[in-house]
PDB file of C-alpha atoms in Angstrom:
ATOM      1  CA  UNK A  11      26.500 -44.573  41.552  1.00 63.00           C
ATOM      2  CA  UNK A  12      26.979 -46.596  38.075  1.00 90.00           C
ATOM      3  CA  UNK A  13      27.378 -44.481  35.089  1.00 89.00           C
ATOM      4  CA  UNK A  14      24.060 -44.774  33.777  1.00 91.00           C
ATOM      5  CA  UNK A  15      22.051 -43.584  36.715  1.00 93.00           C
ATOM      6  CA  UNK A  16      24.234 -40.559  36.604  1.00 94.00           C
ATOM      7  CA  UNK A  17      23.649 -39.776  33.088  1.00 95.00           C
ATOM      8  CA  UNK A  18      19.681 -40.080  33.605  1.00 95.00           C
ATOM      9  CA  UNK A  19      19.515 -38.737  37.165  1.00 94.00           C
ATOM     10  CA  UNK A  20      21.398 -35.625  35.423  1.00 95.00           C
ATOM     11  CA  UNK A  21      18.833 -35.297  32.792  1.00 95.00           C
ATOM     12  CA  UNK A  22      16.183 -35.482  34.954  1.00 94.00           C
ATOM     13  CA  UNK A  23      17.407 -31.994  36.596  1.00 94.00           C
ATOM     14  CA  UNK A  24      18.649 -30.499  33.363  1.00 95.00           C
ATOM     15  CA  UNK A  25      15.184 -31.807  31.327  1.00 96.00           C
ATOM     16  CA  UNK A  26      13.466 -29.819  34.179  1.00 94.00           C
ATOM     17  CA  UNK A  27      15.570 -26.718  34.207  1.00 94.00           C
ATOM     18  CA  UNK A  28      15.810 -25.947  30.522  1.00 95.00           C
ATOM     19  CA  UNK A  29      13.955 -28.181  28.996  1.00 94.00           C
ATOM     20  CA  UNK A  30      14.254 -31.560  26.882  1.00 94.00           C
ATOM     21  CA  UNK A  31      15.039 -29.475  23.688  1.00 94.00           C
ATOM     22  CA  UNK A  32      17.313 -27.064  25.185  1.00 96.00           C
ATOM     23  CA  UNK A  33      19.449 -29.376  26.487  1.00 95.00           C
ATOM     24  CA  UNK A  34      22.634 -30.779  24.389  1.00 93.00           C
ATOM     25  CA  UNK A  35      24.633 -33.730  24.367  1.00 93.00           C
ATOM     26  CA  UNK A  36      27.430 -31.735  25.330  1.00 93.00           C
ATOM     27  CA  UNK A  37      25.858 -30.059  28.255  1.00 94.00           C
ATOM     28  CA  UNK A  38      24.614 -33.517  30.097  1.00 95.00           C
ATOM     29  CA  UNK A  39      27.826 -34.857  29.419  1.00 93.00           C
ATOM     30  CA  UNK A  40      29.358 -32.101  31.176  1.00 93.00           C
ATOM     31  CA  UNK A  41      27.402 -32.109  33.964  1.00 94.00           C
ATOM     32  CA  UNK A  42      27.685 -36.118  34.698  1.00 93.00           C
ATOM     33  CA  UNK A  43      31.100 -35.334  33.915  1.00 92.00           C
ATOM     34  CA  UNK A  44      31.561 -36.890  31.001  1.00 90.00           C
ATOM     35  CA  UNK A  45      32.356 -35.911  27.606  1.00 83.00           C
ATOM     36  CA  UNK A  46      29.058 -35.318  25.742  1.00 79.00           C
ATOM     37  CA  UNK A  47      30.277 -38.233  23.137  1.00 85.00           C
ATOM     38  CA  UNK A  48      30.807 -40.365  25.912  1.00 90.00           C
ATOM     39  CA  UNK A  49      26.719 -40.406  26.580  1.00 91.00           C
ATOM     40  CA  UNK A  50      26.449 -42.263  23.538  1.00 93.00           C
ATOM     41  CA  UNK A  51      28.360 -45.243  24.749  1.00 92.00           C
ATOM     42  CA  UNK A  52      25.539 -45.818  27.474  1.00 94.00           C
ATOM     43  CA  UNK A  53      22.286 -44.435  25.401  1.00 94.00           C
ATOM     44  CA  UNK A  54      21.719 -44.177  21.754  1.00 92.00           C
ATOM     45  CA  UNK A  55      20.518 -40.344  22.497  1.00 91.00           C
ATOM     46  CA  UNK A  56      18.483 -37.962  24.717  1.00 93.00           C
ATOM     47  CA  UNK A  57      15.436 -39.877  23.038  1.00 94.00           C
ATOM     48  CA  UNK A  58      16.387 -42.915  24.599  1.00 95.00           C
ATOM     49  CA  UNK A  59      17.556 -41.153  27.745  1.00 96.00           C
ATOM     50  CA  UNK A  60      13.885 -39.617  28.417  1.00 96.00           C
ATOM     51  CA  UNK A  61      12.550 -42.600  27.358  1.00 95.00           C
ATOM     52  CA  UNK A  62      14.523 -44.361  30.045  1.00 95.00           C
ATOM     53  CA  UNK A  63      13.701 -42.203  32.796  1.00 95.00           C
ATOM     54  CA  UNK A  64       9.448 -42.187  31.805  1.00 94.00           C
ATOM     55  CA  UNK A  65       9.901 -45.915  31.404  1.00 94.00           C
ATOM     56  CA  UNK A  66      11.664 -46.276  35.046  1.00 93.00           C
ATOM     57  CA  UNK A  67       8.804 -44.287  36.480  1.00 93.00           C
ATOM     58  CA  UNK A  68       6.109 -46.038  35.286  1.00 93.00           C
ATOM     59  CA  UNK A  69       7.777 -49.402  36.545  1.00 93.00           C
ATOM     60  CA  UNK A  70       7.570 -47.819  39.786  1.00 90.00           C
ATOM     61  CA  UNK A  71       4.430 -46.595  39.686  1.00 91.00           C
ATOM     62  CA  UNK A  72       2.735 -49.222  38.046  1.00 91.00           C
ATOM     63  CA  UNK A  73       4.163 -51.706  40.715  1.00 89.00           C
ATOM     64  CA  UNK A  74       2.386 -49.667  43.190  1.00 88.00           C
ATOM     65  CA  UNK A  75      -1.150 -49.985  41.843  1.00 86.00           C
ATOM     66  CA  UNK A  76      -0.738 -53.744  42.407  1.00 86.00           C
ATOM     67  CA  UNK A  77      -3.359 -54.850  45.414  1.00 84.00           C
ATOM     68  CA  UNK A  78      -1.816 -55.799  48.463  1.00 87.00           C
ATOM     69  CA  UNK A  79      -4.987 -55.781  51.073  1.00 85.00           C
ATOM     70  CA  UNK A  80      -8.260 -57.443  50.888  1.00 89.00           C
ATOM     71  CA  UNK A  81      -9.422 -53.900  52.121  1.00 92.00           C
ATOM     72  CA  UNK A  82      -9.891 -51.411  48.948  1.00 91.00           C
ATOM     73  CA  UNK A  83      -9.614 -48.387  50.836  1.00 91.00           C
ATOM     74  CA  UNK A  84      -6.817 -49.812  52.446  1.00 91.00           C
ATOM     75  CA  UNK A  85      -5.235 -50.423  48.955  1.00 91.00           C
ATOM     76  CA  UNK A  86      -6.367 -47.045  47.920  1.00 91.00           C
ATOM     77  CA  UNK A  87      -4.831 -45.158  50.894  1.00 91.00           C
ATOM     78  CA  UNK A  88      -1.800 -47.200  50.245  1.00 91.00           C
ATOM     79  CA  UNK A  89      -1.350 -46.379  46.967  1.00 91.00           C
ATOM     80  CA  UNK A  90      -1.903 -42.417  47.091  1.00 90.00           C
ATOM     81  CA  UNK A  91       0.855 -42.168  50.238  1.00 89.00           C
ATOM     82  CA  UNK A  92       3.225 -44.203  47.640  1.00 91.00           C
ATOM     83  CA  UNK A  93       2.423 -42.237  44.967  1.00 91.00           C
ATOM     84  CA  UNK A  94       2.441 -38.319  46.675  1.00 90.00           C
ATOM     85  CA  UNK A  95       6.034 -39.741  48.297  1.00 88.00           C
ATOM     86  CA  UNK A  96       7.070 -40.571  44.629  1.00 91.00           C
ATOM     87  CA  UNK A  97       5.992 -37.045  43.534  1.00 90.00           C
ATOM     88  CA  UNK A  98       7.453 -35.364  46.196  1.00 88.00           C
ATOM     89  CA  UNK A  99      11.089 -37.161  45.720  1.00 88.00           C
ATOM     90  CA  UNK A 100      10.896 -37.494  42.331  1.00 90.00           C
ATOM     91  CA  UNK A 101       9.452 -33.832  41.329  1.00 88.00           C
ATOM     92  CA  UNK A 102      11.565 -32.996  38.162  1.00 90.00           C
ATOM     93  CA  UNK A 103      10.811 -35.905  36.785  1.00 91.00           C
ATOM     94  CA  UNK A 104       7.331 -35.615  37.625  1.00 91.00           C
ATOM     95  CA  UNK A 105       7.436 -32.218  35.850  1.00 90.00           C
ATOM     96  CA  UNK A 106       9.620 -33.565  32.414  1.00 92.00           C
ATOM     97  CA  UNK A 107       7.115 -36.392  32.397  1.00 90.00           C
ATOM     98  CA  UNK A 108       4.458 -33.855  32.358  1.00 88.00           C
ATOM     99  CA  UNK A 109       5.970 -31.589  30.308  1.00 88.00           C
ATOM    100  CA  UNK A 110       7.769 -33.526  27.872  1.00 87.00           C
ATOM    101  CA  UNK A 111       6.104 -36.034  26.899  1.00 82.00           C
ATOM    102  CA  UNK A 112       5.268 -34.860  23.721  1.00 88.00           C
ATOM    103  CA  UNK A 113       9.265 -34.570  23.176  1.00 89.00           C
ATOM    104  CA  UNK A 114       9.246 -38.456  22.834  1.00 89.00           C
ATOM    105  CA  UNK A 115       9.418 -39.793  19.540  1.00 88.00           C
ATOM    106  CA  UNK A 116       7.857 -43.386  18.176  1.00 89.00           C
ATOM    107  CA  UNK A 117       8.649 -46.454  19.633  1.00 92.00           C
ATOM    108  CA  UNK A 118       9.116 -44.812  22.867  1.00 91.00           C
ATOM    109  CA  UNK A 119       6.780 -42.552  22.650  1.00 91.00           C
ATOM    110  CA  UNK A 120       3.871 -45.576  21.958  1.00 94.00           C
ATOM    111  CA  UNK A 121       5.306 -47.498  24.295  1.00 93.00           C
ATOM    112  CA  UNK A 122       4.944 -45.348  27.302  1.00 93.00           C
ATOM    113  CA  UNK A 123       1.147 -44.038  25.930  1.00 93.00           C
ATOM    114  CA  UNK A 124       0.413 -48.238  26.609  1.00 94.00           C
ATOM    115  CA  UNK A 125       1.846 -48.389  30.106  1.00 94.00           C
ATOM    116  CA  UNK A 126       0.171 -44.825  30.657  1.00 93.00           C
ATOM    117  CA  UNK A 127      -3.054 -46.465  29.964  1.00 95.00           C
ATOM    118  CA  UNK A 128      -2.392 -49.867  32.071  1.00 94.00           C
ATOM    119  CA  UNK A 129      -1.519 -47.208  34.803  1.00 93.00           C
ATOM    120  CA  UNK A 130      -4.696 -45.269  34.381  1.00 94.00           C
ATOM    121  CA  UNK A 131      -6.747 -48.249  34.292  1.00 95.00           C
ATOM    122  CA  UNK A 132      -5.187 -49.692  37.545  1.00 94.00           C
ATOM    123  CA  UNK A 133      -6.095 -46.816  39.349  1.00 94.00           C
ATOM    124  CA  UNK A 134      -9.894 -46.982  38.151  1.00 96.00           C
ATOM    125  CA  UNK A 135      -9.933 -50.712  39.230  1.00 95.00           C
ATOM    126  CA  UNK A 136      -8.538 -49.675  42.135  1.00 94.00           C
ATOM    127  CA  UNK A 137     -11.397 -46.626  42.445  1.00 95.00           C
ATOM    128  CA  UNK A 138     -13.928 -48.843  41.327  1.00 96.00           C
ATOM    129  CA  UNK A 139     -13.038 -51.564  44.244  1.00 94.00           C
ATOM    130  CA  UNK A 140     -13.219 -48.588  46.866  1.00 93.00           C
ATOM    131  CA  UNK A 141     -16.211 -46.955  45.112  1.00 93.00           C
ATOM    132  CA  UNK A 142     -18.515 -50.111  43.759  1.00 94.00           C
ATOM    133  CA  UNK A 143     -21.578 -47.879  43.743  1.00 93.00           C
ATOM    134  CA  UNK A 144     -19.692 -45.376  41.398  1.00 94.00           C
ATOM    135  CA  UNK A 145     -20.668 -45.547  37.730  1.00 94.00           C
ATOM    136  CA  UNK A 146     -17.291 -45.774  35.177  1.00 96.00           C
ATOM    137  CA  UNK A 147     -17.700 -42.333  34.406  1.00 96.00           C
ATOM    138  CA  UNK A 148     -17.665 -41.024  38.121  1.00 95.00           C
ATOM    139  CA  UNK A 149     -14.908 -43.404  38.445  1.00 96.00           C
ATOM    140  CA  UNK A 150     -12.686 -41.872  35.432  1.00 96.00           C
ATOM    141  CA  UNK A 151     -13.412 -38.693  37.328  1.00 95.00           C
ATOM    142  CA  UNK A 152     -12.618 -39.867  40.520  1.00 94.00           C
ATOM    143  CA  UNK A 153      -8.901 -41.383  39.806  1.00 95.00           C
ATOM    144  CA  UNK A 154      -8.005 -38.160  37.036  1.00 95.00           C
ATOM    145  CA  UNK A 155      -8.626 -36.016  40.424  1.00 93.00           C
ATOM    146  CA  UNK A 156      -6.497 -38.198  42.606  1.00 92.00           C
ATOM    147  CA  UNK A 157      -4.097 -38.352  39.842  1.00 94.00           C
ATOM    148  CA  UNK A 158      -4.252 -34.725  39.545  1.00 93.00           C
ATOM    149  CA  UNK A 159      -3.793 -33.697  43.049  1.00 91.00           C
ATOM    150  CA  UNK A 160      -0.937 -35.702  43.697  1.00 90.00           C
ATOM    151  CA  UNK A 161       0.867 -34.597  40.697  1.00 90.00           C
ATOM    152  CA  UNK A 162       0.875 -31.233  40.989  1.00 91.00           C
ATOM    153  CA  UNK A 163       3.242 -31.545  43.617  1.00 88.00           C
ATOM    154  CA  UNK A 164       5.792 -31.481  41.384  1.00 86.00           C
ATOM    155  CA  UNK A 165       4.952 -27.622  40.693  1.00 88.00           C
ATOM    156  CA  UNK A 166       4.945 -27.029  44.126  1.00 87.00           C
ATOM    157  CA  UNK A 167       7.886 -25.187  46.253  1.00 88.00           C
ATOM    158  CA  UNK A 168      10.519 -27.504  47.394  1.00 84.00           C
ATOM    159  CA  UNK A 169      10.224 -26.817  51.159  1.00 88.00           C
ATOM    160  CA  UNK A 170       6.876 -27.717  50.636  1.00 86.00           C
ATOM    161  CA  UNK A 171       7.265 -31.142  49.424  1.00 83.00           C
ATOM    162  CA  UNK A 172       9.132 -31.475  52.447  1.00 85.00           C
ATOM    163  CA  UNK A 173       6.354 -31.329  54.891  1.00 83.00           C
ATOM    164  CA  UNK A 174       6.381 -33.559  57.700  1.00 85.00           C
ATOM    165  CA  UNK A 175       2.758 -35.828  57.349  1.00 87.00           C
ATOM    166  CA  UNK A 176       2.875 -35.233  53.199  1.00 85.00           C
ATOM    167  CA  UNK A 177       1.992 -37.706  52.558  1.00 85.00           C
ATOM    168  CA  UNK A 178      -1.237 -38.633  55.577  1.00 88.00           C
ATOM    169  CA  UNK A 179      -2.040 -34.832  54.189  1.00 89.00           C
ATOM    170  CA  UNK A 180      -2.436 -36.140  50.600  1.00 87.00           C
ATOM    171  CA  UNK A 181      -4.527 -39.435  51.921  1.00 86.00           C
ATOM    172  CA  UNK A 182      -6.976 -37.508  54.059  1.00 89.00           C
ATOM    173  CA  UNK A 183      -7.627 -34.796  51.431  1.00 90.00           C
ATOM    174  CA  UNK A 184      -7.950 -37.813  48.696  1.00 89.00           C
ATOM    175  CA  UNK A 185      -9.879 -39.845  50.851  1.00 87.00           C
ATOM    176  CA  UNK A 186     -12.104 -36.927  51.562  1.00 88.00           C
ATOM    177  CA  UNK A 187     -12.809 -36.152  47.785  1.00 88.00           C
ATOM    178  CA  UNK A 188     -13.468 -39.517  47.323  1.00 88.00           C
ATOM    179  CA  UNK A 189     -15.853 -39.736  49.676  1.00 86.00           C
ATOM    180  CA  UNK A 190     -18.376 -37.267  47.536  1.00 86.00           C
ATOM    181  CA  UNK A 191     -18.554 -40.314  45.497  1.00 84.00           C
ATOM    182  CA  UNK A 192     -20.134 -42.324  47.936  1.00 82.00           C
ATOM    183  CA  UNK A 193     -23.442 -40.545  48.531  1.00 71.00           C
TER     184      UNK A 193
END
């Protein structure tokens, strides 16, 4: 594992066990086993290193609102089993990015309210192609509950986010909710 993914893959657990402000230089250092001056030879700062890892996230996530079927519930399916996996493997970072988001300081913090947006409105396109009788407002309703379901797996207990069928479970009660938007 390169340095860098070390350093941020640390901070992901130590951002969601004590917090971004409760966490020093020092300690991350330590515990990617490094000097804590040393981080500063691969980031500028734990700004830039939460930055990073809400910036890496989104890239996934964003890439996974991209159609891929000519079938919208297809799509839809598709992307809430992609994004309940990411939840479940990635749930401290789920939790900083929920958390600490308000940690972030300008440019980053503008910069990830933008692709927070695009990723919003991909998932209402992607709503609205599944639901075309669904006004925008039932729509914005619609994806903030699929959005919301999937993320609170990152509160949830481990061995629970280890389910076998997670993710089918997380498409079929989606799917189902959705469906109260089609009569």
């Amino acid at each position: 594992m390169d340095r860098n993914r070390k350093i941020l893959d640390t901070a992901a657990e130590l951002f969601y066990e004590k917090g971004f402000h409760g966490t020093s230089v020092d300690e991350l250092g330590s515990r990617a086993g490094l000097s804590g001056p040393a981080i500063y030879r691969h980031f500028s700062g734990k700004d830039e290193i939460l930055a990073t890892l809400f910036d890496e996230a989104m890239d996934e996530l964003i890439g996974a609102t991209e159609p891929v079927h000519d079938d919208a519930d297809l799509d839809l399916q598709r992307m809430i089993r992609h994004h309940a996996l990411f939840a479940a493997r990635h749930r401290h970072l789920v939790n900083v990015s929920q958390r600490e988001d308000r940690s972030l300081v300008d440019p980053w913090r503008k910069a990830i309210n933008r692709r927070r947006k695009q990723y919003v409105q991909s998932w209402e396109a992607a709503v609205a192609r599944s639901i075309p009788t669904a006004s925008p407002a039932e729509v914005s309703v619609a994806t903030q509950s699929c959005l919301g379901m999937i993320f609170s797996i990152a509160y949830w207990p481990a061995k629970v986010t280890r389910t076998a069928g997670l993710a089918d479970h997380m498409v079929r009660m989606a799917s189902e909710g959705l469906d109260a938007f089609r009569e």
